[in-house]
Every structure is written in C-alpha cells, then in structure tokens.
PDB file of C-alpha atoms in Angstrom:
ATOM      1  CA  MET A 817      72.600 -67.580  47.376  1.00  0.00           C
ATOM      2  CA  PRO A 818      70.551 -64.396  47.064  1.00  0.00           C
ATOM      3  CA  ILE A 819      70.890 -62.086  44.107  1.00  0.00           C
ATOM      4  CA  VAL A 820      71.855 -58.492  44.866  1.00  0.00           C
ATOM      5  CA  LEU A 821      70.088 -55.633  43.118  1.00  0.00           C
ATOM      6  CA  GLY A 822      71.700 -52.205  43.317  1.00  0.00           C
ATOM      7  CA  LEU A 823      69.619 -49.055  42.998  1.00  0.00           C
ATOM      8  CA  LEU A 824      71.011 -45.545  43.019  1.00  0.00           C
ATOM      9  CA  LEU A 825      69.712 -42.116  43.895  1.00  0.00           C
ATOM     10  CA  TYR A 826      71.296 -39.353  41.834  1.00  0.00           C
ATOM     11  CA  ALA A 827      71.910 -35.727  42.680  1.00  0.00           C
ATOM     12  CA  ALA A 828      70.272 -33.418  40.120  1.00  0.00           C
ATOM     13  CA  PRO A 829      68.877 -29.798  40.099  1.00  0.00           C
ATOM     14  CA  GLY A 830      55.360 -41.820  37.518  1.00  0.00           C
ATOM     15  CA  TYR A 831      54.471 -43.976  39.076  1.00  0.00           C
ATOM     16  CA  ALA A 832      55.416 -45.351  42.483  1.00  0.00           C
ATOM     17  CA  PHE A 833      53.850 -48.643  41.529  1.00  0.00           C
ATOM     18  CA  GLU A 834      56.584 -49.387  39.001  1.00  0.00           C
ATOM     19  CA  ILE A 835      57.782 -52.617  40.600  1.00  0.00           C
ATOM     20  CA  SER A 836      61.304 -53.995  40.389  1.00  0.00           C
ATOM     21  CA  THR A 837      61.516 -57.530  39.023  1.00  0.00           C
ATOM     22  CA  SER A 838      64.077 -60.314  39.039  1.00  0.00           C
ATOM     23  CA  SER A 839      65.657 -61.748  35.897  1.00  0.00           C
ATOM     24  CA  THR A 840      62.898 -64.394  35.904  1.00  0.00           C
ATOM     25  CA  GLY A 841      60.183 -61.734  35.988  1.00  0.00           C
ATOM     26  CA  ALA A 842      59.239 -62.231  39.637  1.00  0.00           C
ATOM     27  CA  GLU A 843      58.076 -59.035  41.336  1.00  0.00           C
ATOM     28  CA  LEU A 844      60.315 -58.048  44.242  1.00  0.00           C
ATOM     29  CA  ARG A 845      58.472 -57.797  47.550  1.00  0.00           C
ATOM     30  CA  ARG A 846      58.955 -58.190  51.281  1.00  0.00           C
ATOM     31  CA  LEU A 847      57.017 -60.812  53.181  1.00  0.00           C
ATOM     32  CA  ASP A 848      54.820 -59.833  56.114  1.00  0.00           C
ATOM     33  CA  GLY A 849      56.426 -60.027  59.519  1.00  0.00           C
ATOM     34  CA  PRO A 850      58.651 -57.873  61.730  1.00  0.00           C
ATOM     35  CA  TRP A 851      60.779 -55.322  59.863  1.00  0.00           C
ATOM     36  CA  LEU A 852      64.167 -55.005  61.544  1.00  0.00           C
ATOM     37  CA  GLY A 853      65.874 -51.646  61.039  1.00  0.00           C
ATOM     38  CA  ALA A 854      69.313 -50.449  62.083  1.00  0.00           C
ATOM     39  CA  VAL A 855      72.107 -47.953  61.507  1.00  0.00           C
ATOM     40  CA  ALA A 856      75.830 -48.594  61.168  1.00  0.00           C
ATOM     41  CA  GLU A 857      78.452 -47.333  63.594  1.00  0.00           C
ATOM     42  CA  SER A 858      79.535 -44.692  61.085  1.00  0.00           C
ATOM     43  CA  THR A 859      76.389 -42.605  61.611  1.00  0.00           C
ATOM     44  CA  THR A 860      76.197 -39.616  63.954  1.00  0.00           C
ATOM     45  CA  ALA A 861      73.322 -39.149  66.393  1.00  0.00           C
ATOM     46  CA  SER A 862      71.526 -36.589  64.206  1.00  0.00           C
ATOM     47  CA  VAL A 863      71.920 -38.716  61.086  1.00  0.00           C
ATOM     48  CA  ALA A 864      70.722 -41.806  62.968  1.00  0.00           C
ATOM     49  CA  GLN A 865      67.600 -39.919  64.084  1.00  0.00           C
ATOM     50  CA  ALA A 866      66.798 -38.879  60.497  1.00  0.00           C
ATOM     51  CA  ILE A 867      67.275 -42.463  59.367  1.00  0.00           C
ATOM     52  CA  ARG A 868      64.895 -43.693  62.048  1.00  0.00           C
ATOM     53  CA  PHE A 869      62.275 -41.166  60.903  1.00  0.00           C
ATOM     54  CA  ALA A 870      62.559 -42.577  57.358  1.00  0.00           C
ATOM     55  CA  PHE A 871      62.006 -46.121  58.637  1.00  0.00           C
ATOM     56  CA  ASP A 872      59.038 -44.912  60.690  1.00  0.00           C
ATOM     57  CA  SER A 873      57.449 -43.257  57.639  1.00  0.00           C
ATOM     58  CA  TRP A 874      57.378 -46.493  55.644  1.00  0.00           C
ATOM     59  CA  ALA A 875      56.339 -48.540  58.680  1.00  0.00           C
ATOM     60  CA  GLN A 876      53.378 -46.290  59.427  1.00  0.00           C
ATOM     61  CA  ARG A 877      52.097 -46.098  55.850  1.00  0.00           C
ATOM     62  CA  ALA A 878      52.677 -49.780  55.059  1.00  0.00           C
ATOM     63  CA  GLN A 879      51.351 -50.928  58.451  1.00  0.00           C
ATOM     64  CA  LEU A 880      54.611 -52.677  59.275  1.00  0.00           C
ATOM     65  CA  ASP A 881      55.808 -53.988  62.617  1.00  0.00           C
ATOM     66  CA  LEU A 882      59.085 -52.027  62.753  1.00  0.00           C
ATOM     67  CA  GLN A 883      61.525 -53.303  65.348  1.00  0.00           C
ATOM     68  CA  TRP A 884      64.513 -51.007  65.827  1.00  0.00           C
ATOM     69  CA  VAL A 885      67.694 -53.041  66.312  1.00  0.00           C
ATOM     70  CA  GLY A 886      69.991 -50.078  66.923  1.00  0.00           C
ATOM     71  CA  VAL A 887      73.565 -50.273  65.663  1.00  0.00           C
ATOM     72  CA  VAL A 888      74.808 -53.126  63.480  1.00  0.00           C
ATOM     73  CA  ALA A 889      77.319 -53.626  60.701  1.00  0.00           C
ATOM     74  CA  PRO A 890      75.857 -53.713  57.175  1.00  0.00           C
ATOM     75  CA  GLU A 891      75.344 -57.256  55.905  1.00  0.00           C
ATOM     76  CA  SER A 892      75.584 -58.550  59.484  1.00  0.00           C
ATOM     77  CA  ALA A 893      72.216 -60.267  59.327  1.00  0.00           C
ATOM     78  CA  ASP A 894      70.115 -61.424  56.400  1.00  0.00           C
ATOM     79  CA  ASN A 895      66.855 -60.059  57.794  1.00  0.00           C
ATOM     80  CA  VAL A 896      68.068 -56.648  59.041  1.00  0.00           C
ATOM     81  CA  ASP A 897      67.935 -53.486  56.905  1.00  0.00           C
ATOM     82  CA  ALA A 898      70.821 -51.185  57.803  1.00  0.00           C
ATOM     83  CA  VAL A 899      71.899 -47.695  56.706  1.00  0.00           C
ATOM     84  CA  ALA A 900      75.524 -46.556  56.696  1.00  0.00           C
ATOM     85  CA  LEU A 901      77.591 -43.521  55.749  1.00  0.00           C
ATOM     86  CA  ALA A 902      80.096 -44.703  53.135  1.00  0.00           C
ATOM     87  CA  ASP A 903      83.437 -42.865  53.250  1.00  0.00           C
ATOM     88  CA  PRO A 904      85.295 -43.827  51.186  1.00  0.00           C
ATOM     89  CA  TRP A 905      82.616 -44.500  48.573  1.00  0.00           C
ATOM     90  CA  ASP A 906      82.895 -47.792  46.705  1.00  0.00           C
ATOM     91  CA  PRO A 907      82.897 -47.017  42.933  1.00  0.00           C
ATOM     92  CA  ALA A 908      81.047 -50.318  42.448  1.00  0.00           C
ATOM     93  CA  PHE A 909      78.029 -48.532  43.960  1.00  0.00           C
ATOM     94  CA  GLY A 910      77.971 -45.993  41.126  1.00  0.00           C
ATOM     95  CA  ASP A 911      79.700 -42.860  39.850  1.00  0.00           C
ATOM     96  CA  PRO A 912      81.248 -41.235  42.974  1.00  0.00           C
ATOM     97  CA  GLN A 913      80.442 -37.749  41.678  1.00  0.00           C
ATOM     98  CA  LEU A 914      76.790 -38.446  40.834  1.00  0.00           C
ATOM     99  CA  ALA A 915      75.431 -41.197  43.076  1.00  0.00           C
ATOM    100  CA  LEU A 916      74.037 -39.871  46.345  1.00  0.00           C
ATOM    101  CA  ALA A 917      73.177 -43.283  47.708  1.00  0.00           C
ATOM    102  CA  PHE A 918      72.997 -46.960  46.877  1.00  0.00           C
ATOM    103  CA  ALA A 919      70.511 -49.603  48.003  1.00  0.00           C
ATOM    104  CA  GLU A 920      71.883 -53.129  48.014  1.00  0.00           C
ATOM    105  CA  VAL A 921      68.759 -55.293  47.841  1.00  0.00           C
ATOM    106  CA  ARG A 922      69.143 -59.039  48.453  1.00  0.00           C
ATOM    107  CA  PHE A 923      66.386 -61.244  47.130  1.00  0.00           C
ATOM    108  CA  ASP A 924      65.547 -64.717  45.890  1.00  0.00           C
ATOM    109  CA  PRO A 925      65.563 -64.577  42.066  1.00  0.00           C
ATOM    110  CA  THR A 926      62.863 -67.231  41.668  1.00  0.00           C
ATOM    111  CA  SER A 927      60.280 -65.949  44.127  1.00  0.00           C
ATOM    112  CA  GLY A 928      61.315 -62.288  44.198  1.00  0.00           C
ATOM    113  CA  VAL A 929      61.190 -62.313  48.003  1.00  0.00           C
ATOM    114  CA  ILE A 930      63.465 -59.598  49.409  1.00  0.00           C
ATOM    115  CA  ARG A 931      65.583 -60.756  52.327  1.00  0.00           C
ATOM    116  CA  SER A 932      67.316 -57.539  53.334  1.00  0.00           C
ATOM    117  CA  THR A 933      68.457 -54.140  52.127  1.00  0.00           C
ATOM    118  CA  ASP A 934      71.599 -52.221  53.033  1.00  0.00           C
ATOM    119  CA  VAL A 935      71.643 -48.514  52.187  1.00  0.00           C
ATOM    120  CA  TYR A 936      74.918 -46.661  51.691  1.00  0.00           C
ATOM    121  CA  LEU A 937      75.099 -42.854  51.683  1.00  0.00           C
ATOM    122  CA  ASN A 938      77.917 -41.290  49.655  1.00  0.00           C
ATOM    123  CA  ALA A 939      79.544 -39.357  52.494  1.00  0.00           C
ATOM    124  CA  GLU A 940      82.832 -39.055  50.617  1.00  0.00           C
ATOM    125  CA  ASN A 941      81.499 -36.620  48.029  1.00  0.00           C
ATOM    126  CA  PHE A 942      78.238 -35.247  49.473  1.00  0.00           C
ATOM    127  CA  ARG A 943      77.212 -33.582  52.716  1.00  0.00           C
ATOM    128  CA  PHE A 944      74.142 -34.893  54.513  1.00  0.00           C
ATOM    129  CA  ALA A 945      73.158 -32.005  56.754  1.00  0.00           C
ATOM    130  CA  PRO A 946      70.792 -29.010  56.913  1.00  0.00           C
ATOM    131  CA  GLY A 947      71.355 -26.911  53.819  1.00  0.00           C
ATOM    132  CA  ALA A 948      72.968 -29.855  52.031  1.00  0.00           C
ATOM    133  CA  PHE A 949      71.331 -33.169  51.125  1.00  0.00           C
ATOM    134  CA  ASP A 950      68.480 -34.210  53.387  1.00  0.00           C
ATOM    135  CA  VAL A 951      69.262 -37.550  55.031  1.00  0.00           C
ATOM    136  CA  GLN A 952      65.669 -38.440  55.760  1.00  0.00           C
ATOM    137  CA  SER A 953      64.614 -37.845  52.148  1.00  0.00           C
ATOM    138  CA  VAL A 954      67.495 -39.892  50.737  1.00  0.00           C
ATOM    139  CA  VAL A 955      66.943 -42.827  53.085  1.00  0.00           C
ATOM    140  CA  LEU A 956      63.157 -42.769  52.578  1.00  0.00           C
ATOM    141  CA  HIS A 957      63.761 -43.167  48.836  1.00  0.00           C
ATOM    142  CA  GLU A 958      66.292 -45.982  49.215  1.00  0.00           C
ATOM    143  CA  LEU A 959      64.097 -47.897  51.652  1.00  0.00           C
ATOM    144  CA  GLY A 960      61.397 -47.770  48.981  1.00  0.00           C
ATOM    145  CA  HIS A 961      63.695 -49.859  46.798  1.00  0.00           C
ATOM    146  CA  GLY A 962      63.880 -52.251  49.725  1.00  0.00           C
ATOM    147  CA  ARG A 963      60.079 -52.588  49.506  1.00  0.00           C
ATOM    148  CA  GLY A 964      60.383 -53.567  45.840  1.00  0.00           C
ATOM    149  CA  PHE A 965      59.689 -50.226  44.157  1.00  0.00           C
ATOM    150  CA  ALA A 966      61.537 -49.006  41.078  1.00  0.00           C
ATOM    151  CA  HIS A 967      61.934 -45.341  40.137  1.00  0.00           C
ATOM    152  CA  THR A 968      58.925 -43.395  38.902  1.00  0.00           C
ATOM    153  CA  CYS A 969      60.873 -42.656  35.708  1.00  0.00           C
ATOM    154  CA  GLY A 970      64.258 -43.256  34.148  1.00  0.00           C
ATOM    155  CA  ASP A 971      64.345 -47.047  34.490  1.00  0.00           C
ATOM    156  CA  ARG A 972      64.477 -49.153  31.342  1.00  0.00           C
ATOM    157  CA  GLY A 973      61.296 -51.057  30.607  1.00  0.00           C
ATOM    158  CA  THR A 974      59.030 -48.883  32.760  1.00  0.00           C
ATOM    159  CA  THR A 975      56.207 -46.527  31.802  1.00  0.00           C
ATOM    160  CA  PHE A 976      58.568 -43.553  31.549  1.00  0.00           C
ATOM    161  CA  PRO A 977      62.050 -44.854  30.609  1.00  0.00           C
ATOM    162  CA  SER A 978      63.262 -41.246  30.458  1.00  0.00           C
ATOM    163  CA  CYS A 979      62.369 -38.619  33.044  1.00  0.00           C
ATOM    164  CA  PHE A 980      62.672 -36.022  30.287  1.00  0.00           C
ATOM    165  CA  SER A 981      59.836 -37.583  28.293  1.00  0.00           C
ATOM    166  CA  VAL A 982      57.200 -37.542  31.040  1.00  0.00           C
ATOM    167  CA  PRO A 983      54.082 -35.786  29.660  1.00  0.00           C
ATOM    168  CA  PRO A 984      53.569 -32.312  31.190  1.00  0.00           C
ATOM    169  CA  ALA A 985      50.236 -33.396  32.666  1.00  0.00           C
ATOM    170  CA  GLU A 986      52.010 -36.201  34.583  1.00  0.00           C
ATOM    171  CA  ALA A 987      55.273 -34.427  35.423  1.00  0.00           C
ATOM    172  CA  GLU A 988      54.393 -33.048  38.852  1.00  0.00           C
ATOM    173  CA  ARG A 989      52.986 -36.344  40.093  1.00  0.00           C
ATOM    174  CA  VAL A 990      55.843 -38.443  38.725  1.00  0.00           C
ATOM    175  CA  LEU A 991      58.762 -36.145  39.577  1.00  0.00           C
ATOM    176  CA  SER A 992      57.554 -35.082  43.029  1.00  0.00           C
ATOM    177  CA  ALA A 993      57.166 -38.646  44.313  1.00  0.00           C
ATOM    178  CA  VAL A 994      59.620 -40.005  46.865  1.00  0.00           C
ATOM    179  CA  MET A 995      60.524 -42.709  44.345  1.00  0.00           C
ATOM    180  CA  ALA A 996      61.545 -40.171  41.680  1.00  0.00           C
ATOM    181  CA  PRO A 997      65.236 -40.789  40.868  1.00  0.00           C
ATOM    182  CA  ALA A 998      66.743 -37.366  41.626  1.00  0.00           C
ATOM    183  CA  LEU A 999      67.070 -35.027  44.587  1.00  0.00           C
ATOM    184  CA  SER A1000      68.410 -31.483  44.696  1.00  0.00           C
ATOM    185  CA  VAL A1001      70.456 -29.798  47.416  1.00  0.00           C
ATOM    186  CA  ALA A1002      68.273 -28.862  50.412  1.00  0.00           C
ATOM    187  CA  GLU A1003      65.208 -30.449  48.782  1.00  0.00           C
ATOM    188  CA  GLN A1004      63.000 -32.399  51.173  1.00  0.00           C
ATOM    189  CA  LYS A1005      60.867 -35.393  50.239  1.00  0.00           C
ATOM    190  CA  ARG A1006      60.057 -36.713  53.683  1.00  0.00           C
ATOM    191  CA  ILE A1007      56.408 -37.633  53.136  1.00  0.00           C
ATOM    192  CA  LEU A1008      55.127 -40.373  50.864  1.00  0.00           C
ATOM    193  CA  THR A1009      53.039 -38.739  48.143  1.00  0.00           C
ATOM    194  CA  PRO A1010      49.691 -40.077  46.898  1.00  0.00           C
ATOM    195  CA  ASP A1011      51.635 -41.689  44.059  1.00  0.00           C
ATOM    196  CA  ASP A1012      53.976 -43.485  46.458  1.00  0.00           C
ATOM    197  CA  ARG A1013      51.058 -44.590  48.593  1.00  0.00           C
ATOM    198  CA  MET A1014      49.306 -45.951  45.527  1.00  0.00           C
ATOM    199  CA  GLY A1015      52.354 -48.172  45.080  1.00  0.00           C
ATOM    200  CA  LEU A1016      51.703 -49.691  48.498  1.00  0.00           C
ATOM    201  CA  VAL A1017      48.067 -50.292  47.628  1.00  0.00           C
ATOM    202  CA  GLN A1018      48.905 -51.889  44.272  1.00  0.00           C
ATOM    203  CA  HIS A1019      51.809 -54.006  45.505  1.00  0.00           C
ATOM    204  CA  TYR A1020      50.809 -54.839  49.060  1.00  0.00           C
ATOM    205  CA  GLY A1021      47.093 -54.119  49.193  1.00  0.00           C
ATOM    206  CA  ARG A1022      47.492 -51.463  51.873  1.00  0.00           C
TER     207      ARG A1022
END
C-alpha cells in the first residue's frame, strides 16, 4: 500500500533541489517512462488548457514522454497524474482559507518511487481566473511536488526552514522559484527558473 504525502501551496502577498523524502529517508522520485497526465471532469475548458500547459512545461524541461489521457477521475489509476477543481474543499487537504492547492503524492516508502500525484485546487474559497489566482502557476508548482521536489523554503529540515530567514542575497532566487511555497493574486510563475531547473539536474541528471 503506497504512502500518501500531502503538499500545500499557500496564498500569501532556495533551492529547488530540496528533495522530499520518505520516513525511511528515501528520496522521492519518478521513474523514467511515459508520464500520463489528465484533468478531472470538474475543470472547464480554459482551466484544462492551463493545466495542460503546466504539464507541458515540466515535460519539456525534464525531457519526459508526456502522454495526455484527457479526462479521468482523480485516483482512478495508479500511474496517472490528474488535476481537479475541489468544491467543496476537503479540510483534510489543509486550512480552507489559506491552502490554494494540495498535491496528493503516492509513493513507495522504502524506495521513494512516486506512483502518481493528484492535484486539487481549492475552488471553494479561491478563484482561478485572469486577475485572480493563475491556474498554470499553481498547477506547475504542485506538479513539482509530484516530481519529488519540496519547497524552496518553509519546510522543516531543509536549508531554509523559514521563508522569513532567507538571507537577502538569496531571497530573490529562493522566493521567485516555482517551488517557493506562496503565490499572490494575479502573480504568474509559469516558467521554471534557473533554480527549479537546477533541481532537475541534481535529482534527475537533466
């Protein structure tokens, strides 16, 4: 039975190569092979397009064989990563008033091999539209968790356990990365930064 790791993205006015680990210390990573991506029935056409762009961004940079499945139900298949609008929002995913999104990452605790990731967007309390929260940016971040990346700051046991204690000389690099843990209204982080790309080099060699 796979272990599930939940990772949140918070709404709020490092290093991309901080890697998530299992309780046994195994680094979380995806194996090579086709990457199956999908959206849930709850998504509109414009949201689904933004989600696809986020998948494409990771696939291009990580040299992945992305195969677009189309529409599936979350958790319908162990090897498919799906994104859904969650309304109502499940409080088990995080504080309904703070958590923008949640990545449910399933992995083997011994090997750290990630089997699938389901991303839920908090559509009950946040708007994902132009002028509101940018869908592509949110999904790009959450899919990074599905590649095994932790936040650039704010995670216990990492280089910068508090985002408020990042040295000024490092702040722009750490806080501007896609894997930074916060996103503001109308802010766009649609392109993997050099810091995020370094994570791919360190963790996957590409």
